[in-house]
PDB file of C-alpha atoms in Angstrom:
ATOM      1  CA  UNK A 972       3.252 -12.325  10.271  1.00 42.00           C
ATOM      2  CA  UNK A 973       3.163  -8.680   9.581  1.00 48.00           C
ATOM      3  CA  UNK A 974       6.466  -6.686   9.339  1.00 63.00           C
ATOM      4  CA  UNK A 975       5.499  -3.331  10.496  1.00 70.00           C
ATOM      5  CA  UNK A 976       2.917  -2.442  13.200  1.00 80.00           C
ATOM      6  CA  UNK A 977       1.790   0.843  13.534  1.00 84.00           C
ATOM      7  CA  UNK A 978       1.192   2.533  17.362  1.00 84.00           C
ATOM      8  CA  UNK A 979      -1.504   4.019  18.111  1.00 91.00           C
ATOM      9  CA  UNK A 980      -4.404   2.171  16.228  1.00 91.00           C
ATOM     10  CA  UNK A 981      -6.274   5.296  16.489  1.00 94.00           C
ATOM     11  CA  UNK A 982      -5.394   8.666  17.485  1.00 96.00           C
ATOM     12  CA  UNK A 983      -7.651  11.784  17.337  1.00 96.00           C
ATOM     13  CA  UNK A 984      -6.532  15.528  18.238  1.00 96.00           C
ATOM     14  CA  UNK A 985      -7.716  18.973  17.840  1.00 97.00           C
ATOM     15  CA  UNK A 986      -7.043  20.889  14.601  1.00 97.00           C
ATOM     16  CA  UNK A 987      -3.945  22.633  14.907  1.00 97.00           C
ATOM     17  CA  UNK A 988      -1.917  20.166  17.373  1.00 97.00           C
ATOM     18  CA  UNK A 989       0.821  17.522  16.295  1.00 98.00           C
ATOM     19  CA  UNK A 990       0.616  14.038  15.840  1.00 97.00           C
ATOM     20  CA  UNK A 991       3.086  11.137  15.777  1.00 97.00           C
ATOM     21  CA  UNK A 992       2.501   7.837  14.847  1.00 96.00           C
ATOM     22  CA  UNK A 993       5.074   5.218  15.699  1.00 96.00           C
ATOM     23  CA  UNK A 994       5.665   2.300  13.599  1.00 94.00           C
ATOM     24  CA  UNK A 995       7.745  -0.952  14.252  1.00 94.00           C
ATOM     25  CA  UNK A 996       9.299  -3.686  12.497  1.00 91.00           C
ATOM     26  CA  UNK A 997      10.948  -7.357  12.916  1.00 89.00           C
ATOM     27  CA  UNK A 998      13.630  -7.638  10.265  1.00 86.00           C
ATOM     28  CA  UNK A 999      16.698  -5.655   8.446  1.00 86.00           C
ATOM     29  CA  UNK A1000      15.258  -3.107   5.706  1.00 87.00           C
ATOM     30  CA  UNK A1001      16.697  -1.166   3.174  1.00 87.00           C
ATOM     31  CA  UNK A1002      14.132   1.516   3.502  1.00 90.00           C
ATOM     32  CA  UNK A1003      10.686   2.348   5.194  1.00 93.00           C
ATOM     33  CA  UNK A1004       8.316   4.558   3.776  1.00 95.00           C
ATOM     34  CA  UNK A1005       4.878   6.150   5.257  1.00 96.00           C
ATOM     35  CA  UNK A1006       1.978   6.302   2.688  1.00 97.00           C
ATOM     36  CA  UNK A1007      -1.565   8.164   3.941  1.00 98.00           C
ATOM     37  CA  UNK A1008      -5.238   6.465   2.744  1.00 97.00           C
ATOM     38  CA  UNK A1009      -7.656   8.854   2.760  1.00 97.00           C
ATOM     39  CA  UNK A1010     -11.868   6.639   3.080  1.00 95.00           C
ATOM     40  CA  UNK A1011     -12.221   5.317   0.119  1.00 93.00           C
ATOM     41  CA  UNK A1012      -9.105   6.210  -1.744  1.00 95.00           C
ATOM     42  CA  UNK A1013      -6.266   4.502  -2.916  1.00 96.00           C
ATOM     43  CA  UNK A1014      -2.688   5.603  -0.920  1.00 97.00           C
ATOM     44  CA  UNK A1015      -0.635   8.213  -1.593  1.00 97.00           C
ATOM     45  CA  UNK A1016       3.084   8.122  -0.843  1.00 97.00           C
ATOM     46  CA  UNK A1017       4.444  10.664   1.777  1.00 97.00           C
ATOM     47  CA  UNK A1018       7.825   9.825   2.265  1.00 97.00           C
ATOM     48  CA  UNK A1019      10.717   7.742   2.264  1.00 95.00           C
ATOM     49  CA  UNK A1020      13.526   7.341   4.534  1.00 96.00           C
ATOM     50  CA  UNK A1021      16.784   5.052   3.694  1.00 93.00           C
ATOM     51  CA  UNK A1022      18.967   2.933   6.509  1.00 92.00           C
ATOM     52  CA  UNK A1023      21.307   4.979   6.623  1.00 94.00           C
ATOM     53  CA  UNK A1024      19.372   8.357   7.589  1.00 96.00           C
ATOM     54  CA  UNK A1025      18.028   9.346  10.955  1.00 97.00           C
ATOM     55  CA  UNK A1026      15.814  11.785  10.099  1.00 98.00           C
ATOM     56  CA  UNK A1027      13.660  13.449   7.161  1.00 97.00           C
ATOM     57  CA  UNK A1028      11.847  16.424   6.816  1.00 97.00           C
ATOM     58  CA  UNK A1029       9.418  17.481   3.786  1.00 96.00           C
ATOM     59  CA  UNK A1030       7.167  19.756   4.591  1.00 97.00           C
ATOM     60  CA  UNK A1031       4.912  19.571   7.899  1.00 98.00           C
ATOM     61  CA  UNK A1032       5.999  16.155   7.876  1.00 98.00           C
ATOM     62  CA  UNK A1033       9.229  14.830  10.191  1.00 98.00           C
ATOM     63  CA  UNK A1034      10.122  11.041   9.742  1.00 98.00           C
ATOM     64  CA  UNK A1035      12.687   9.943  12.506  1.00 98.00           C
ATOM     65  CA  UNK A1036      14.462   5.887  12.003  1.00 97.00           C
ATOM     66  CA  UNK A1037      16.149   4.088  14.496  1.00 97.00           C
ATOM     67  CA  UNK A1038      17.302   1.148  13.083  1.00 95.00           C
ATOM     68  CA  UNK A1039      18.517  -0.380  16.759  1.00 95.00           C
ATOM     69  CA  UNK A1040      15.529  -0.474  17.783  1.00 95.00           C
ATOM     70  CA  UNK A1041      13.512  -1.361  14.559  1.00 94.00           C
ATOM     71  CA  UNK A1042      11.157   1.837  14.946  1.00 95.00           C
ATOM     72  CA  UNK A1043      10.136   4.786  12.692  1.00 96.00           C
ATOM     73  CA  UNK A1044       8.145   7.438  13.601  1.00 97.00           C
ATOM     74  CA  UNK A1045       5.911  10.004  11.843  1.00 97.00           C
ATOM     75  CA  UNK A1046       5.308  13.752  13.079  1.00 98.00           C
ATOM     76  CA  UNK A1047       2.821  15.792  11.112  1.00 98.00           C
ATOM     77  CA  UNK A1048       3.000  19.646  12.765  1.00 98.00           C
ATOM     78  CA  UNK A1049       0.134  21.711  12.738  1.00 98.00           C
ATOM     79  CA  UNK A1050      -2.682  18.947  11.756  1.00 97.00           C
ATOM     80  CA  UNK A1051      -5.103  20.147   9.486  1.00 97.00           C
ATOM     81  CA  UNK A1052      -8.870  18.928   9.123  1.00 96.00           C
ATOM     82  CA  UNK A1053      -7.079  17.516   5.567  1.00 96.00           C
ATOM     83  CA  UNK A1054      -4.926  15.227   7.311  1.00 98.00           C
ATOM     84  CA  UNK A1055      -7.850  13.000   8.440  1.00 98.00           C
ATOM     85  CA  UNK A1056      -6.548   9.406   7.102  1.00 98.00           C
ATOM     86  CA  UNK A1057      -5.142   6.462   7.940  1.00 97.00           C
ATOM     87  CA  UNK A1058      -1.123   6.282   7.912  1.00 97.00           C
ATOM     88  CA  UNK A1059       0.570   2.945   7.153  1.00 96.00           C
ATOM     89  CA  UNK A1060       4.493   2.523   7.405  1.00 95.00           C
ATOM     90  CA  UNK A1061       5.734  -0.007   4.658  1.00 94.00           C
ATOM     91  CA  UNK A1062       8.952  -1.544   4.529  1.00 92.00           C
ATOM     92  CA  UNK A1063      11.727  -2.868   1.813  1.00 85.00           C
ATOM     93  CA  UNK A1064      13.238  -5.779   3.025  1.00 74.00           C
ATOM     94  CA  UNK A1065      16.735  -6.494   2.045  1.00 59.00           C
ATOM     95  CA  UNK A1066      15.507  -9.263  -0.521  1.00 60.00           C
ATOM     96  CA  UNK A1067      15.896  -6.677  -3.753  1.00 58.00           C
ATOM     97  CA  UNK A1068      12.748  -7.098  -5.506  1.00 62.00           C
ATOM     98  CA  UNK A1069      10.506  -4.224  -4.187  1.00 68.00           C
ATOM     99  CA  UNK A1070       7.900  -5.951  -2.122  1.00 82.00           C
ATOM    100  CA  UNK A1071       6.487  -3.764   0.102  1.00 88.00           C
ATOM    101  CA  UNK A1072       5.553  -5.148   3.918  1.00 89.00           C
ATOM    102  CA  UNK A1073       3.042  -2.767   4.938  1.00 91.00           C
ATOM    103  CA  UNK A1074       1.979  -1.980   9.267  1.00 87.00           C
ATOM    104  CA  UNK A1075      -1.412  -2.039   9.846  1.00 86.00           C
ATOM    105  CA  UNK A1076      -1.600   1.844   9.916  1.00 93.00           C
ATOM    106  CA  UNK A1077      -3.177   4.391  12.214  1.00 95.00           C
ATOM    107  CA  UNK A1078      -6.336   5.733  11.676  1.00 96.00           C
ATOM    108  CA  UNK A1079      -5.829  10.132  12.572  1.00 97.00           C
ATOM    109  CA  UNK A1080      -8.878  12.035  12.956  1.00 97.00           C
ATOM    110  CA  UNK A1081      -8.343  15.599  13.059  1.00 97.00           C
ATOM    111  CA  UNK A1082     -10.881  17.841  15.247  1.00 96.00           C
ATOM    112  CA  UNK A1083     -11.810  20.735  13.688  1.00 93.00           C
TER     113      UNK A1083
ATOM    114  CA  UNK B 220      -5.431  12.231 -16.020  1.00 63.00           C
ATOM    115  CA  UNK B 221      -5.504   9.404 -13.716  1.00 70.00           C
ATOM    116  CA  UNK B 222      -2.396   8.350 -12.756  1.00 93.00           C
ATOM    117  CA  UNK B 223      -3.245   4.687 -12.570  1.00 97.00           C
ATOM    118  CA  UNK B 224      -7.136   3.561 -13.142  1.00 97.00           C
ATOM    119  CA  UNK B 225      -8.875   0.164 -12.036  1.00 97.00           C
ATOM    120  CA  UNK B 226     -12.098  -0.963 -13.159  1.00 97.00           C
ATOM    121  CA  UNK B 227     -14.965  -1.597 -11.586  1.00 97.00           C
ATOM    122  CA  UNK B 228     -14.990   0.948  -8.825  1.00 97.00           C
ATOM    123  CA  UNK B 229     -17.528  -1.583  -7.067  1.00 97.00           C
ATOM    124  CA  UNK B 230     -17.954  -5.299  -7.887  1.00 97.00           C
ATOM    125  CA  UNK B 231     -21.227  -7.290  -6.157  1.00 97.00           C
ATOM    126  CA  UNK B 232     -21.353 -11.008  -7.164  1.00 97.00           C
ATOM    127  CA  UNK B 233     -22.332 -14.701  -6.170  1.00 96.00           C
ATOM    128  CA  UNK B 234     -20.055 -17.202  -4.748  1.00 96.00           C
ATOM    129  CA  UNK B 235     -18.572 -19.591  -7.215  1.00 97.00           C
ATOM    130  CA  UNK B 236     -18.680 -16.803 -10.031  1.00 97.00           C
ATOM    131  CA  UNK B 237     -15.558 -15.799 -12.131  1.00 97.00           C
ATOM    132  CA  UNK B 238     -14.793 -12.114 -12.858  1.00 97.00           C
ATOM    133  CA  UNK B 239     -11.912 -10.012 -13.329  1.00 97.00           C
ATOM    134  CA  UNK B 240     -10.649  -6.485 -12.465  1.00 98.00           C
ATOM    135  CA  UNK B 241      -8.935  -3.983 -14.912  1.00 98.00           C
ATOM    136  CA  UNK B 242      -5.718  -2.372 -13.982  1.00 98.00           C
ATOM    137  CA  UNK B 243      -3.783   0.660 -15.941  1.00 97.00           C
ATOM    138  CA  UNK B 244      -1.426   3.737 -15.549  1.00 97.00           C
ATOM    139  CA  UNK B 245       0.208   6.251 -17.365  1.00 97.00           C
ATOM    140  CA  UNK B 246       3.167   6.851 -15.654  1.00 96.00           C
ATOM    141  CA  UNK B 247       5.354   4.904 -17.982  1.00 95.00           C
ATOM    142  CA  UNK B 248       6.244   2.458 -14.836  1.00 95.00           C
ATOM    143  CA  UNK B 249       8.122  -0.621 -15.449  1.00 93.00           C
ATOM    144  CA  UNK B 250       6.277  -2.441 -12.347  1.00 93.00           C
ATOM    145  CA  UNK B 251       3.098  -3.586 -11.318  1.00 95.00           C
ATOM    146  CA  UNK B 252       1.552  -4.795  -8.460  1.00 95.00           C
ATOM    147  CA  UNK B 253      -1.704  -6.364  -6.918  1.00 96.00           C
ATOM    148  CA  UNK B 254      -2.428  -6.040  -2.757  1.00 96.00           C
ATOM    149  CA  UNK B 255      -5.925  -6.768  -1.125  1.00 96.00           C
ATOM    150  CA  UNK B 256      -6.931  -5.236   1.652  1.00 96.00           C
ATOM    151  CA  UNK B 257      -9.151  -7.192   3.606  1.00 93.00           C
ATOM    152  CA  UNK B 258     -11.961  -5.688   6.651  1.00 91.00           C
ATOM    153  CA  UNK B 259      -8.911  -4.758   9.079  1.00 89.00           C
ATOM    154  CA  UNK B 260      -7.317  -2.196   6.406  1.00 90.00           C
ATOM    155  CA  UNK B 261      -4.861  -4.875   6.450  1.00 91.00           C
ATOM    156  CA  UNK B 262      -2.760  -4.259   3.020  1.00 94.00           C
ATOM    157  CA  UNK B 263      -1.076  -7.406   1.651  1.00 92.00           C
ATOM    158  CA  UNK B 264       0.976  -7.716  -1.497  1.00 92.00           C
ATOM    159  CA  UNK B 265      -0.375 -10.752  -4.028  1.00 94.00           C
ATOM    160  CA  UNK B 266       1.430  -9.822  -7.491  1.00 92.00           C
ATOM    161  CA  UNK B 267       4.083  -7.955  -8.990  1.00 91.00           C
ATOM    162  CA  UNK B 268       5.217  -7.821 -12.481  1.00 91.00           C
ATOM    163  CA  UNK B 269       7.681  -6.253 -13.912  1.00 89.00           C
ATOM    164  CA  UNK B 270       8.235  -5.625 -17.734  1.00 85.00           C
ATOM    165  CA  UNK B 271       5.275  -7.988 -18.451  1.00 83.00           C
ATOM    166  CA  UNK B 272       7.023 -10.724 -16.437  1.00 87.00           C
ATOM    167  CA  UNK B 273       5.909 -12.160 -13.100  1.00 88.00           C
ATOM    168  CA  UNK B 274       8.456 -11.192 -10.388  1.00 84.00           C
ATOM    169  CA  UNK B 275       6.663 -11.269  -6.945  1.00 82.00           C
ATOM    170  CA  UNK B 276       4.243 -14.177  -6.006  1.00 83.00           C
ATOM    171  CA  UNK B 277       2.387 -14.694  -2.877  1.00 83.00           C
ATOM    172  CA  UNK B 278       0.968 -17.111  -1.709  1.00 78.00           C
ATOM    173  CA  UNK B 279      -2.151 -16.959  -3.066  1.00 88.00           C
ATOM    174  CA  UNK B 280      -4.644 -19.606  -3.993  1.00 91.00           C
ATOM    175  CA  UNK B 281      -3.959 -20.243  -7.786  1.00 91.00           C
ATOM    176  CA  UNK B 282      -7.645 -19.254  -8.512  1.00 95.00           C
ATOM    177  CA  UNK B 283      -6.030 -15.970  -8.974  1.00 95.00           C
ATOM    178  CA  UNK B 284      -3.952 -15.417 -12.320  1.00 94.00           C
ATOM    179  CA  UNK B 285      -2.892 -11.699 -13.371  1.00 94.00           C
ATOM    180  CA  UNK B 286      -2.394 -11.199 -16.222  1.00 93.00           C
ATOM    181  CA  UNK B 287      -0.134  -8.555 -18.142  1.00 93.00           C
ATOM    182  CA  UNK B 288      -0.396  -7.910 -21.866  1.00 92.00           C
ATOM    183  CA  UNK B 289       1.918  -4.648 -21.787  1.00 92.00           C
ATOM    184  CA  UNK B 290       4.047  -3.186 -19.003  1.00 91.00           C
ATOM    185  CA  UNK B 291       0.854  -0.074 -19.022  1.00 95.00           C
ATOM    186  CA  UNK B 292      -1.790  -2.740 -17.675  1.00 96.00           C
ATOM    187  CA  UNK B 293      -2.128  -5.809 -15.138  1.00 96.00           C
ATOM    188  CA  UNK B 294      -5.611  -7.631 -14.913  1.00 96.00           C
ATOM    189  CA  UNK B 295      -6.749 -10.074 -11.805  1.00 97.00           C
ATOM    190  CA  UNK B 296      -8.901 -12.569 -12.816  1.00 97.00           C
ATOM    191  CA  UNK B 297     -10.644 -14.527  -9.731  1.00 96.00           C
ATOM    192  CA  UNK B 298     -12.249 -17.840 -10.529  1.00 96.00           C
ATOM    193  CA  UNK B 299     -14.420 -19.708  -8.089  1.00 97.00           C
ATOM    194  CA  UNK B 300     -15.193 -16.425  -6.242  1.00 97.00           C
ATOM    195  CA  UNK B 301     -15.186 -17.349  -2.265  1.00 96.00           C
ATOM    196  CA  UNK B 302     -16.957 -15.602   0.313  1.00 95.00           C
ATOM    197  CA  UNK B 303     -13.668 -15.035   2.066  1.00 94.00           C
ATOM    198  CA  UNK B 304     -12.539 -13.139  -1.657  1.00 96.00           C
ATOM    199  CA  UNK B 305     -14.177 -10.284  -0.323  1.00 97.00           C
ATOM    200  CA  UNK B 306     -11.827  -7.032   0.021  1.00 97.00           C
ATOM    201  CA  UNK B 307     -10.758  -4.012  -1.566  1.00 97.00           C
ATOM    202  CA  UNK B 308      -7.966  -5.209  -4.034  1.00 98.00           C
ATOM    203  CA  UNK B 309      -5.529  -2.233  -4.796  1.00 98.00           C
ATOM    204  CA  UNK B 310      -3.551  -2.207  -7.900  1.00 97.00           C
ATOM    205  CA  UNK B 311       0.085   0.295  -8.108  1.00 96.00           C
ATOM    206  CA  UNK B 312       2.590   0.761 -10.396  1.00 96.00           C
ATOM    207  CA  UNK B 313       6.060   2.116  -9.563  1.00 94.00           C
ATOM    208  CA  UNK B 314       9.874   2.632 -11.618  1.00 92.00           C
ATOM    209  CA  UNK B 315      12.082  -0.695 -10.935  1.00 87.00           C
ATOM    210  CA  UNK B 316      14.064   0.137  -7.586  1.00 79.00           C
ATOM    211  CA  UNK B 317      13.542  -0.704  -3.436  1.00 71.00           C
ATOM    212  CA  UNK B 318      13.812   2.986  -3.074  1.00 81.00           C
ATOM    213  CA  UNK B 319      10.852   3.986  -5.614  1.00 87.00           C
ATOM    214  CA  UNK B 320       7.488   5.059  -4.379  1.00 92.00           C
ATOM    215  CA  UNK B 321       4.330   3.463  -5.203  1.00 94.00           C
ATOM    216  CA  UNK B 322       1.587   4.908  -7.000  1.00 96.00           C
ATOM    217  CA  UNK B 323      -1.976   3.791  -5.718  1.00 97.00           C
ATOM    218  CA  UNK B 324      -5.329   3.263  -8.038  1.00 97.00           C
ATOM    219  CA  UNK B 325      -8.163   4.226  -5.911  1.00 97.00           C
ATOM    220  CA  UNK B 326      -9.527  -0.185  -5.610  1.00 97.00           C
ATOM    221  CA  UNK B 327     -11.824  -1.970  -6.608  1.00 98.00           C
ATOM    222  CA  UNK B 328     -14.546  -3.104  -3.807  1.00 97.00           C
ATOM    223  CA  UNK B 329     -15.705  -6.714  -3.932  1.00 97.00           C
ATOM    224  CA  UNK B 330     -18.805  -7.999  -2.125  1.00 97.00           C
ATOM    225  CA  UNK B 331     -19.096 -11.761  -2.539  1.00 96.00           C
ATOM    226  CA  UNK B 332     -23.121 -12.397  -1.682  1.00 92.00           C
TER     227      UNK B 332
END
């Protein structure tokens, strides 16, 4: 079964408003990390957050992890028309050998 | 530029036919992988190779065999296509490491008629 499922399947806002996407996950990871998919297009990594940290900025993006309660959640501030996409979470199991369990992402439409 | 490349861009074929995709980057990676992503966005790993040797394998019907020749490219070649072959299949390429990100070609589309 999947390791990550993303919440909400699809979320759509006005241009200018935040979003957050909530992810959540079944075993022990070493890391989780949020990619975007723009239609068509391959994905693009947007960050990465380790066990240990809480919390992770980088740029309009905030990435919160709560490992007690297997959950991560994305925050993009000030959506622009540009951040139409889907978002998937993906995470490292501790196994060592960089597989990648990706959620099955939320699809953000941006109102301009 | 292109960071890594995969040809075709689109791939339309009969059941039962054999083809393969093209996979390369120039990133100077270590590690390779193949996911398909079926109707549902659904992204699954299938491959991973690392240094030209096989290090992740799904499970994944051996009608599929990668294939790399140098640590720059990995090929998929499908045998037997099967109407249920049809996704997008992703290729990436990425440094050695949990905590490396993964760089994404833009897919390869196939349509199994």
């Amino acid at each position: 079964s999947q390791q990550g499922e993303e919440d909400p399947q699809a979320l759509s806002i006005q241009e200018g408003e935040n979003a957050t996407m909530n992810c959540s996950y079944k075993t022990s990871i070493n890391n989780l990390q949020w990619y975007r998919q723009n239609s068509g297009r391959g994905l693009v990594h947007l960050i990465l957050i380790r066990s240990n940290e809480r919390e992770k900025h980088s740029g309009r993006l905030r990435v919160t992890l709560d490992t007690s309660k297997k959950s991560s959640s994305l925050l993009i501030t000030a959506s622009r028309a540009a951040d139409t996409a889907s978002y998937f979470c993906a995470t490292d199991l501790n196994f060592g050998n960089e597989k990648l369990t990706f959620g099955t992402g939320t699809r953000l439409t941006i109102i301009p | 530029d292109t960071a890594v490349s995969q040809t075709p861009k689109y791939l339309v074929t009969q059941m039962g036919n054999d083809k393969s995709i093209k996979c390369e980057q120039n990133l100077g990676h270590d590690t390779m992988y193949w996911y398909k992503q079926d109707s549902k966005k659904f992204l699954k790993i299938m491959f991973s190779y690392n240094n030209k040797e096989l290090i992740i394998n799904e499970t994944v019907p051996n009608r599929f065999s990668p294939k790399s020749p140098d640590k720059a490219h990995l090929n998929l070649h499908i045998n037997s296509l099967e109407l249920g072959d049809s996704a997008v299949y992703f290729c990436a390429s990425s440094w050695t490491g949990s905590r490396q990100p993964q760089h994404f070609g833009d897919g390869t589309r196939l349509s199994i008629l």
